[in-house]
Amino acid sequence: GAGVSQSPSNKVTEKGKDVELRCDPISGHTALYWYRQRLGQGLEFLIYFQGNSAPDKSGLPSDRFSAERTGESVSTLTIQRTQQEDSAVYLCASRVFGGGSVSYNEQFFGPGTRLTVL
Amino acid sequence: LAKTTQPISMDSYEGQEVNITCSHNNIATNDYITWYQQFPSQGPRFIIQGYKTKVTNEVASLFIPADRKSSTLSLPRVSLSDTAVYYCLVGDIGGTGKLIFGQGTTLQVKP
């Protein structure tokens, strides 16, 4: 596809269950980011992948959160033992790493997955 | 990363020019200024980026004074479809490139 896709678009789960959120970045984009957006708030950085480098996990709020990425393709964000405060929209973005254009570091966002923890 | 301050909300009418100013007093030498737009139920979308002086594209203009401690996003002749949240971000576009978002400015365009 032409853009970043995410699935599912909506996920309702019960407290304590595990969830997996998927992100398909734009083909050729080596950098991939996960963000969380609570209602009415700005985005919070969660994790960053770049090629085969170790991911930057500095934004993960707890050890219940983890993410994987296979090469330069699909990424999965996993939240274990979900809590009500995990309810938010989870956004994935990708970009071309490096380059010299004016819009260096332009990130392309997917539509997000709206997670509701009951 | 430099902290930014922008108005929480703004109202405008169709056809008017809208200017949203962002303060970033602690901007560093390597920092760029980037603006994103977010519609409800969508991910943010890149609008414009600059380092100094003025940048213009088909969507907006970005004015940056010589001291770079603030910037102004200018939207010419807004329409109802420009109603969105506008985020000002400041940071080094090298490295990881992770974006630090504030609350943004909610622009409401009225008929």
PDB file of C-alpha atoms in Angstrom:
ATOM      1  CA  GLY A   1       0.000   0.000   0.000  1.00  0.00           C
ATOM      2  CA  ALA A   2       0.929   3.622  -0.304  1.00  0.00           C
ATOM      3  CA  GLY A   3       0.806   4.489   3.353  1.00  0.00           C
ATOM      4  CA  VAL A   4       1.386   3.101   6.812  1.00  0.00           C
ATOM      5  CA  SER A   5      -1.284   0.628   7.816  1.00  0.00           C
ATOM      6  CA  GLN A   6      -2.228  -0.554  11.267  1.00  0.00           C
ATOM      7  CA  SER A   7      -4.445  -3.309  12.544  1.00  0.00           C
ATOM      8  CA  PRO A   8      -6.815  -3.699  14.142  1.00  0.00           C
ATOM      9  CA  SER A   9      -8.356  -0.252  13.877  1.00  0.00           C
ATOM     10  CA  ASN A  10     -10.194  -0.815  17.142  1.00  0.00           C
ATOM     11  CA  LYS A  11      -9.560  -3.236  19.958  1.00  0.00           C
ATOM     12  CA  VAL A  12     -11.650  -3.723  23.056  1.00  0.00           C
ATOM     13  CA  THR A  13     -10.225  -5.988  25.705  1.00  0.00           C
ATOM     14  CA  GLU A  14     -10.693  -6.870  29.310  1.00  0.00           C
ATOM     15  CA  LYS A  15      -8.314  -5.806  32.023  1.00  0.00           C
ATOM     16  CA  GLY A  16      -5.542  -8.343  32.455  1.00  0.00           C
ATOM     17  CA  LYS A  17      -5.615  -9.664  28.888  1.00  0.00           C
ATOM     18  CA  ASP A  18      -2.715  -9.370  26.452  1.00  0.00           C
ATOM     19  CA  VAL A  19      -3.061  -7.495  23.160  1.00  0.00           C
ATOM     20  CA  GLU A  20      -0.994  -7.304  19.984  1.00  0.00           C
ATOM     21  CA  LEU A  21      -1.065  -4.333  17.679  1.00  0.00           C
ATOM     22  CA  ARG A  22       0.380  -4.508  14.186  1.00  0.00           C
ATOM     23  CA  CYS A  23       2.050  -1.910  11.994  1.00  0.00           C
ATOM     24  CA  ASP A  24       2.970  -2.216   8.319  1.00  0.00           C
ATOM     25  CA  PRO A  25       5.332   0.635   7.410  1.00  0.00           C
ATOM     26  CA  ILE A  26       5.829   2.164   4.012  1.00  0.00           C
ATOM     27  CA  SER A  27       8.054  -0.041   1.890  1.00  0.00           C
ATOM     28  CA  GLY A  28      11.636   1.175   1.990  1.00  0.00           C
ATOM     29  CA  HIS A  29      11.247   3.114   5.218  1.00  0.00           C
ATOM     30  CA  THR A  30      13.938   1.845   7.524  1.00  0.00           C
ATOM     31  CA  ALA A  31      12.900   3.757  10.634  1.00  0.00           C
ATOM     32  CA  LEU A  32       9.732   2.862  12.532  1.00  0.00           C
ATOM     33  CA  TYR A  33       8.191   4.492  15.600  1.00  0.00           C
ATOM     34  CA  TRP A  34       5.392   3.694  18.006  1.00  0.00           C
ATOM     35  CA  TYR A  35       3.547   6.482  19.825  1.00  0.00           C
ATOM     36  CA  ARG A  36       0.644   6.538  22.253  1.00  0.00           C
ATOM     37  CA  GLN A  37      -2.013   9.246  22.305  1.00  0.00           C
ATOM     38  CA  ARG A  38      -4.400   9.553  25.189  1.00  0.00           C
ATOM     39  CA  LEU A  39      -7.671  11.383  24.688  1.00  0.00           C
ATOM     40  CA  GLY A  40      -7.100  15.099  24.186  1.00  0.00           C
ATOM     41  CA  GLN A  41      -3.348  14.810  24.590  1.00  0.00           C
ATOM     42  CA  GLY A  42      -0.310  14.998  22.364  1.00  0.00           C
ATOM     43  CA  LEU A  43       1.598  11.921  21.295  1.00  0.00           C
ATOM     44  CA  GLU A  44       3.981  10.109  23.624  1.00  0.00           C
ATOM     45  CA  PHE A  45       6.990   8.384  22.085  1.00  0.00           C
ATOM     46  CA  LEU A  46       7.193   4.678  22.967  1.00  0.00           C
ATOM     47  CA  ILE A  47       9.859   2.932  20.887  1.00  0.00           C
ATOM     48  CA  TYR A  48      12.004   3.370  17.765  1.00  0.00           C
ATOM     49  CA  PHE A  49      13.470   0.830  15.358  1.00  0.00           C
ATOM     50  CA  GLN A  50      16.176   1.533  12.794  1.00  0.00           C
ATOM     51  CA  GLY A  51      17.443  -1.286  10.635  1.00  0.00           C
ATOM     52  CA  ASN A  52      19.335  -3.880  12.616  1.00  0.00           C
ATOM     53  CA  SER A  53      20.327  -1.478  15.382  1.00  0.00           C
ATOM     54  CA  ALA A  54      19.152  -2.038  18.920  1.00  0.00           C
ATOM     55  CA  PRO A  55      15.778  -0.335  19.346  1.00  0.00           C
ATOM     56  CA  ASP A  56      15.371   2.796  21.437  1.00  0.00           C
ATOM     57  CA  LYS A  57      12.955   1.620  24.112  1.00  0.00           C
ATOM     58  CA  SER A  58      13.265   4.697  26.287  1.00  0.00           C
ATOM     59  CA  GLY A  59       9.595   5.618  25.993  1.00  0.00           C
ATOM     60  CA  LEU A  60       8.052   2.315  27.019  1.00  0.00           C
ATOM     61  CA  PRO A  61       6.042   3.056  30.175  1.00  0.00           C
ATOM     62  CA  SER A  62       6.492  -0.335  31.841  1.00  0.00           C
ATOM     63  CA  ASP A  63       7.798  -3.840  31.288  1.00  0.00           C
ATOM     64  CA  ARG A  64       4.299  -4.869  30.229  1.00  0.00           C
ATOM     65  CA  PHE A  65       5.015  -3.125  26.933  1.00  0.00           C
ATOM     66  CA  SER A  66       7.257  -4.671  24.294  1.00  0.00           C
ATOM     67  CA  ALA A  67       7.698  -4.418  20.558  1.00  0.00           C
ATOM     68  CA  GLU A  68       9.354  -6.363  17.809  1.00  0.00           C
ATOM     69  CA  ARG A  69      10.239  -5.653  14.243  1.00  0.00           C
ATOM     70  CA  THR A  70      11.352  -8.157  11.647  1.00  0.00           C
ATOM     71  CA  GLY A  71      14.014  -6.574   9.476  1.00  0.00           C
ATOM     72  CA  GLU A  72      12.598  -3.477   7.859  1.00  0.00           C
ATOM     73  CA  SER A  73       9.036  -4.686   7.706  1.00  0.00           C
ATOM     74  CA  VAL A  74       6.157  -5.352  10.045  1.00  0.00           C
ATOM     75  CA  SER A  75       6.269  -4.377  13.694  1.00  0.00           C
ATOM     76  CA  THR A  76       4.159  -5.678  16.552  1.00  0.00           C
ATOM     77  CA  LEU A  77       3.503  -3.826  19.800  1.00  0.00           C
ATOM     78  CA  THR A  78       2.475  -6.130  22.622  1.00  0.00           C
ATOM     79  CA  ILE A  79       0.864  -5.029  25.861  1.00  0.00           C
ATOM     80  CA  GLN A  80       0.673  -7.703  28.518  1.00  0.00           C
ATOM     81  CA  ARG A  81      -1.812  -7.753  31.390  1.00  0.00           C
ATOM     82  CA  THR A  82      -3.568  -4.667  30.097  1.00  0.00           C
ATOM     83  CA  GLN A  83      -4.745  -2.006  32.523  1.00  0.00           C
ATOM     84  CA  GLN A  84      -7.414   0.627  32.095  1.00  0.00           C
ATOM     85  CA  GLU A  85      -4.772   3.360  31.871  1.00  0.00           C
ATOM     86  CA  ASP A  86      -3.479   1.649  28.714  1.00  0.00           C
ATOM     87  CA  SER A  87      -6.609   2.819  26.894  1.00  0.00           C
ATOM     88  CA  ALA A  88      -5.431   5.129  24.143  1.00  0.00           C
ATOM     89  CA  VAL A  89      -4.780   5.361  20.419  1.00  0.00           C
ATOM     90  CA  TYR A  90      -1.525   3.676  19.449  1.00  0.00           C
ATOM     91  CA  LEU A  91       0.076   5.234  16.394  1.00  0.00           C
ATOM     92  CA  CYS A  92       2.836   3.889  14.230  1.00  0.00           C
ATOM     93  CA  ALA A  93       5.010   6.020  11.971  1.00  0.00           C
ATOM     94  CA  SER A  94       7.782   5.301   9.513  1.00  0.00           C
ATOM     95  CA  ARG A  95      10.347   7.373   7.671  1.00  0.00           C
ATOM     96  CA  VAL A  96      13.302   7.149   5.400  1.00  0.00           C
ATOM     97  CA  PHE A  97      16.435   7.244   7.509  1.00  0.00           C
ATOM     98  CA  GLY A  98      18.954   9.813   6.421  1.00  0.00           C
ATOM     99  CA  GLY A  99      18.706  12.053   3.407  1.00  0.00           C
ATOM    100  CA  GLY A 100      19.302  15.675   2.756  1.00  0.00           C
ATOM    101  CA  SER A 101      15.937  17.048   1.778  1.00  0.00           C
ATOM    102  CA  VAL A 102      14.255  19.943   3.548  1.00  0.00           C
ATOM    103  CA  SER A 103      11.689  17.559   5.002  1.00  0.00           C
ATOM    104  CA  TYR A 104      14.328  15.406   6.617  1.00  0.00           C
ATOM    105  CA  ASN A 105      12.754  13.285   9.333  1.00  0.00           C
ATOM    106  CA  GLU A 106       9.271  13.599   7.892  1.00  0.00           C
ATOM    107  CA  GLN A 107       7.363  10.844   9.596  1.00  0.00           C
ATOM    108  CA  PHE A 108       4.381   9.181   7.969  1.00  0.00           C
ATOM    109  CA  PHE A 109       1.744   8.079  10.422  1.00  0.00           C
ATOM    110  CA  GLY A 110      -0.775   5.293  10.222  1.00  0.00           C
ATOM    111  CA  PRO A 111      -4.407   5.762  11.267  1.00  0.00           C
ATOM    112  CA  GLY A 112      -3.774   4.233  14.671  1.00  0.00           C
ATOM    113  CA  THR A 113      -5.332   1.477  16.744  1.00  0.00           C
ATOM    114  CA  ARG A 114      -7.845   2.608  19.324  1.00  0.00           C
ATOM    115  CA  LEU A 115      -7.418   0.389  22.383  1.00  0.00           C
ATOM    116  CA  THR A 116     -10.104   0.276  25.044  1.00  0.00           C
ATOM    117  CA  VAL A 117      -9.457  -1.685  28.212  1.00  0.00           C
ATOM    118  CA  LEU A 118     -12.601  -2.425  30.176  1.00  0.00           C
TER     119      LEU A 118
ATOM    120  CA  LEU B   1      14.749  18.412  23.176  1.00  0.00           C
ATOM    121  CA  ALA B   2      13.583  22.004  23.331  1.00  0.00           C
ATOM    122  CA  LYS B   3      10.231  22.596  24.960  1.00  0.00           C
ATOM    123  CA  THR B   4       7.606  24.423  22.950  1.00  0.00           C
ATOM    124  CA  THR B   5       4.717  26.626  23.996  1.00  0.00           C
ATOM    125  CA  GLN B   6       1.757  27.317  21.748  1.00  0.00           C
ATOM    126  CA  PRO B   7      -1.828  28.470  22.312  1.00  0.00           C
ATOM    127  CA  ILE B   8      -4.198  25.694  23.275  1.00  0.00           C
ATOM    128  CA  SER B   9      -6.916  26.846  20.934  1.00  0.00           C
ATOM    129  CA  MET B  10      -7.753  29.361  18.231  1.00  0.00           C
ATOM    130  CA  ASP B  11     -10.876  30.271  16.307  1.00  0.00           C
ATOM    131  CA  SER B  12     -11.043  31.632  12.798  1.00  0.00           C
ATOM    132  CA  TYR B  13     -13.475  32.093   9.938  1.00  0.00           C
ATOM    133  CA  GLU B  14     -13.355  30.725   6.452  1.00  0.00           C
ATOM    134  CA  GLY B  15     -11.207  32.746   4.096  1.00  0.00           C
ATOM    135  CA  GLN B  16      -9.095  34.321   6.810  1.00  0.00           C
ATOM    136  CA  GLU B  17      -5.367  33.935   7.251  1.00  0.00           C
ATOM    137  CA  VAL B  18      -4.426  32.126  10.452  1.00  0.00           C
ATOM    138  CA  ASN B  19      -1.122  32.568  12.230  1.00  0.00           C
ATOM    139  CA  ILE B  20      -0.141  30.196  15.018  1.00  0.00           C
ATOM    140  CA  THR B  21       2.925  31.185  16.990  1.00  0.00           C
ATOM    141  CA  CYS B  22       5.119  28.764  18.865  1.00  0.00           C
ATOM    142  CA  SER B  23       7.727  29.724  21.458  1.00  0.00           C
ATOM    143  CA  HIS B  24      10.890  27.665  21.815  1.00  0.00           C
ATOM    144  CA  ASN B  25      13.287  29.747  23.873  1.00  0.00           C
ATOM    145  CA  ASN B  26      15.761  26.926  24.442  1.00  0.00           C
ATOM    146  CA  ILE B  27      16.175  25.893  20.833  1.00  0.00           C
ATOM    147  CA  ALA B  28      19.600  24.419  20.121  1.00  0.00           C
ATOM    148  CA  THR B  29      21.865  25.055  17.173  1.00  0.00           C
ATOM    149  CA  ASN B  30      21.104  21.694  15.558  1.00  0.00           C
ATOM    150  CA  ASP B  31      17.350  21.889  16.075  1.00  0.00           C
ATOM    151  CA  TYR B  32      14.854  22.181  13.252  1.00  0.00           C
ATOM    152  CA  ILE B  33      11.284  23.446  13.634  1.00  0.00           C
ATOM    153  CA  THR B  34       8.572  21.174  12.307  1.00  0.00           C
ATOM    154  CA  TRP B  35       4.800  21.484  12.226  1.00  0.00           C
ATOM    155  CA  TYR B  36       2.339  18.608  12.028  1.00  0.00           C
ATOM    156  CA  GLN B  37      -1.435  18.671  11.523  1.00  0.00           C
ATOM    157  CA  GLN B  38      -3.806  16.124  13.007  1.00  0.00           C
ATOM    158  CA  PHE B  39      -7.445  15.600  12.078  1.00  0.00           C
ATOM    159  CA  PRO B  40      -9.756  13.697  14.409  1.00  0.00           C
ATOM    160  CA  SER B  41      -9.274   9.945  14.272  1.00  0.00           C
ATOM    161  CA  GLN B  42      -6.189  10.244  12.087  1.00  0.00           C
ATOM    162  CA  GLY B  43      -2.456  10.190  12.628  1.00  0.00           C
ATOM    163  CA  PRO B  44      -0.531  13.464  12.407  1.00  0.00           C
ATOM    164  CA  ARG B  45       0.575  14.700   9.003  1.00  0.00           C
ATOM    165  CA  PHE B  46       3.737  16.659   8.275  1.00  0.00           C
ATOM    166  CA  ILE B  47       3.030  20.220   7.140  1.00  0.00           C
ATOM    167  CA  ILE B  48       6.270  22.133   6.983  1.00  0.00           C
ATOM    168  CA  GLN B  49       9.781  22.289   8.374  1.00  0.00           C
ATOM    169  CA  GLY B  50      12.405  24.998   8.610  1.00  0.00           C
ATOM    170  CA  TYR B  51      15.630  26.059  10.234  1.00  0.00           C
ATOM    171  CA  LYS B  52      15.648  29.830   9.827  1.00  0.00           C
ATOM    172  CA  THR B  53      14.023  32.660   7.824  1.00  0.00           C
ATOM    173  CA  LYS B  54      10.970  31.727   5.805  1.00  0.00           C
ATOM    174  CA  VAL B  55       9.806  28.506   4.226  1.00  0.00           C
ATOM    175  CA  THR B  56       6.761  28.216   2.007  1.00  0.00           C
ATOM    176  CA  ASN B  57       5.074  25.225   0.436  1.00  0.00           C
ATOM    177  CA  GLU B  58       1.709  24.569  -1.149  1.00  0.00           C
ATOM    178  CA  VAL B  59       0.022  24.276   2.236  1.00  0.00           C
ATOM    179  CA  ALA B  60       1.565  26.853   4.556  1.00  0.00           C
ATOM    180  CA  SER B  61       4.362  29.260   5.321  1.00  0.00           C
ATOM    181  CA  LEU B  62       6.720  29.116   8.249  1.00  0.00           C
ATOM    182  CA  PHE B  63       8.310  32.289   9.565  1.00  0.00           C
ATOM    183  CA  ILE B  64      11.342  32.019  11.809  1.00  0.00           C
ATOM    184  CA  PRO B  65      13.017  35.147  13.216  1.00  0.00           C
ATOM    185  CA  ALA B  66      16.770  35.499  13.387  1.00  0.00           C
ATOM    186  CA  ASP B  67      16.995  34.433  17.048  1.00  0.00           C
ATOM    187  CA  ARG B  68      14.911  31.295  16.287  1.00  0.00           C
ATOM    188  CA  LYS B  69      13.249  31.484  19.704  1.00  0.00           C
ATOM    189  CA  SER B  70       9.822  31.405  18.119  1.00  0.00           C
ATOM    190  CA  SER B  71       8.168  30.461  14.867  1.00  0.00           C
ATOM    191  CA  THR B  72       4.857  31.243  13.202  1.00  0.00           C
ATOM    192  CA  LEU B  73       2.856  28.867  11.062  1.00  0.00           C
ATOM    193  CA  SER B  74       0.747  30.786   8.581  1.00  0.00           C
ATOM    194  CA  LEU B  75      -2.249  29.194   6.878  1.00  0.00           C
ATOM    195  CA  PRO B  76      -3.624  31.332   4.050  1.00  0.00           C
ATOM    196  CA  ARG B  77      -7.371  31.550   3.479  1.00  0.00           C
ATOM    197  CA  VAL B  78      -8.440  28.736   5.760  1.00  0.00           C
ATOM    198  CA  SER B  79     -11.456  26.579   5.047  1.00  0.00           C
ATOM    199  CA  LEU B  80     -13.606  24.418   7.285  1.00  0.00           C
ATOM    200  CA  SER B  81     -11.398  21.449   6.397  1.00  0.00           C
ATOM    201  CA  ASP B  82      -8.434  23.117   8.084  1.00  0.00           C
ATOM    202  CA  THR B  83     -10.072  22.515  11.457  1.00  0.00           C
ATOM    203  CA  ALA B  84      -7.504  20.350  13.198  1.00  0.00           C
ATOM    204  CA  VAL B  85      -4.841  20.244  15.894  1.00  0.00           C
ATOM    205  CA  TYR B  86      -1.529  21.798  14.905  1.00  0.00           C
ATOM    206  CA  TYR B  87       1.663  20.700  16.635  1.00  0.00           C
ATOM    207  CA  CYS B  88       4.921  22.606  16.769  1.00  0.00           C
ATOM    208  CA  LEU B  89       7.972  20.422  17.344  1.00  0.00           C
ATOM    209  CA  VAL B  90      11.577  21.372  17.823  1.00  0.00           C
ATOM    210  CA  GLY B  91      14.455  18.956  17.763  1.00  0.00           C
ATOM    211  CA  ASP B  92      17.561  17.631  16.135  1.00  0.00           C
ATOM    212  CA  ILE B  93      16.376  15.788  13.062  1.00  0.00           C
ATOM    213  CA  GLY B  94      19.382  13.539  13.174  1.00  0.00           C
ATOM    214  CA  GLY B  95      19.818  10.688  15.566  1.00  0.00           C
ATOM    215  CA  THR B  96      16.686   8.709  16.322  1.00  0.00           C
ATOM    216  CA  GLY B  97      14.399  11.478  15.147  1.00  0.00           C
ATOM    217  CA  LYS B  98      11.806  10.643  17.760  1.00  0.00           C
ATOM    218  CA  LEU B  99       9.224  13.382  17.964  1.00  0.00           C
ATOM    219  CA  ILE B 100       8.178  15.058  21.199  1.00  0.00           C
ATOM    220  CA  PHE B 101       4.635  16.345  20.920  1.00  0.00           C
ATOM    221  CA  GLY B 102       3.006  18.898  23.186  1.00  0.00           C
ATOM    222  CA  GLN B 103      -0.749  19.411  23.386  1.00  0.00           C
ATOM    223  CA  GLY B 104      -0.825  21.396  20.165  1.00  0.00           C
ATOM    224  CA  THR B 105      -3.182  24.153  19.073  1.00  0.00           C
ATOM    225  CA  THR B 106      -6.741  23.234  18.260  1.00  0.00           C
ATOM    226  CA  LEU B 107      -7.849  25.416  15.360  1.00  0.00           C
ATOM    227  CA  GLN B 108     -11.582  25.737  14.839  1.00  0.00           C
ATOM    228  CA  VAL B 109     -12.587  27.274  11.523  1.00  0.00           C
ATOM    229  CA  LYS B 110     -16.126  28.603  11.446  1.00  0.00           C
ATOM    230  CA  PRO B 111     -18.298  29.321   8.413  1.00  0.00           C
TER     231      PRO B 111
END
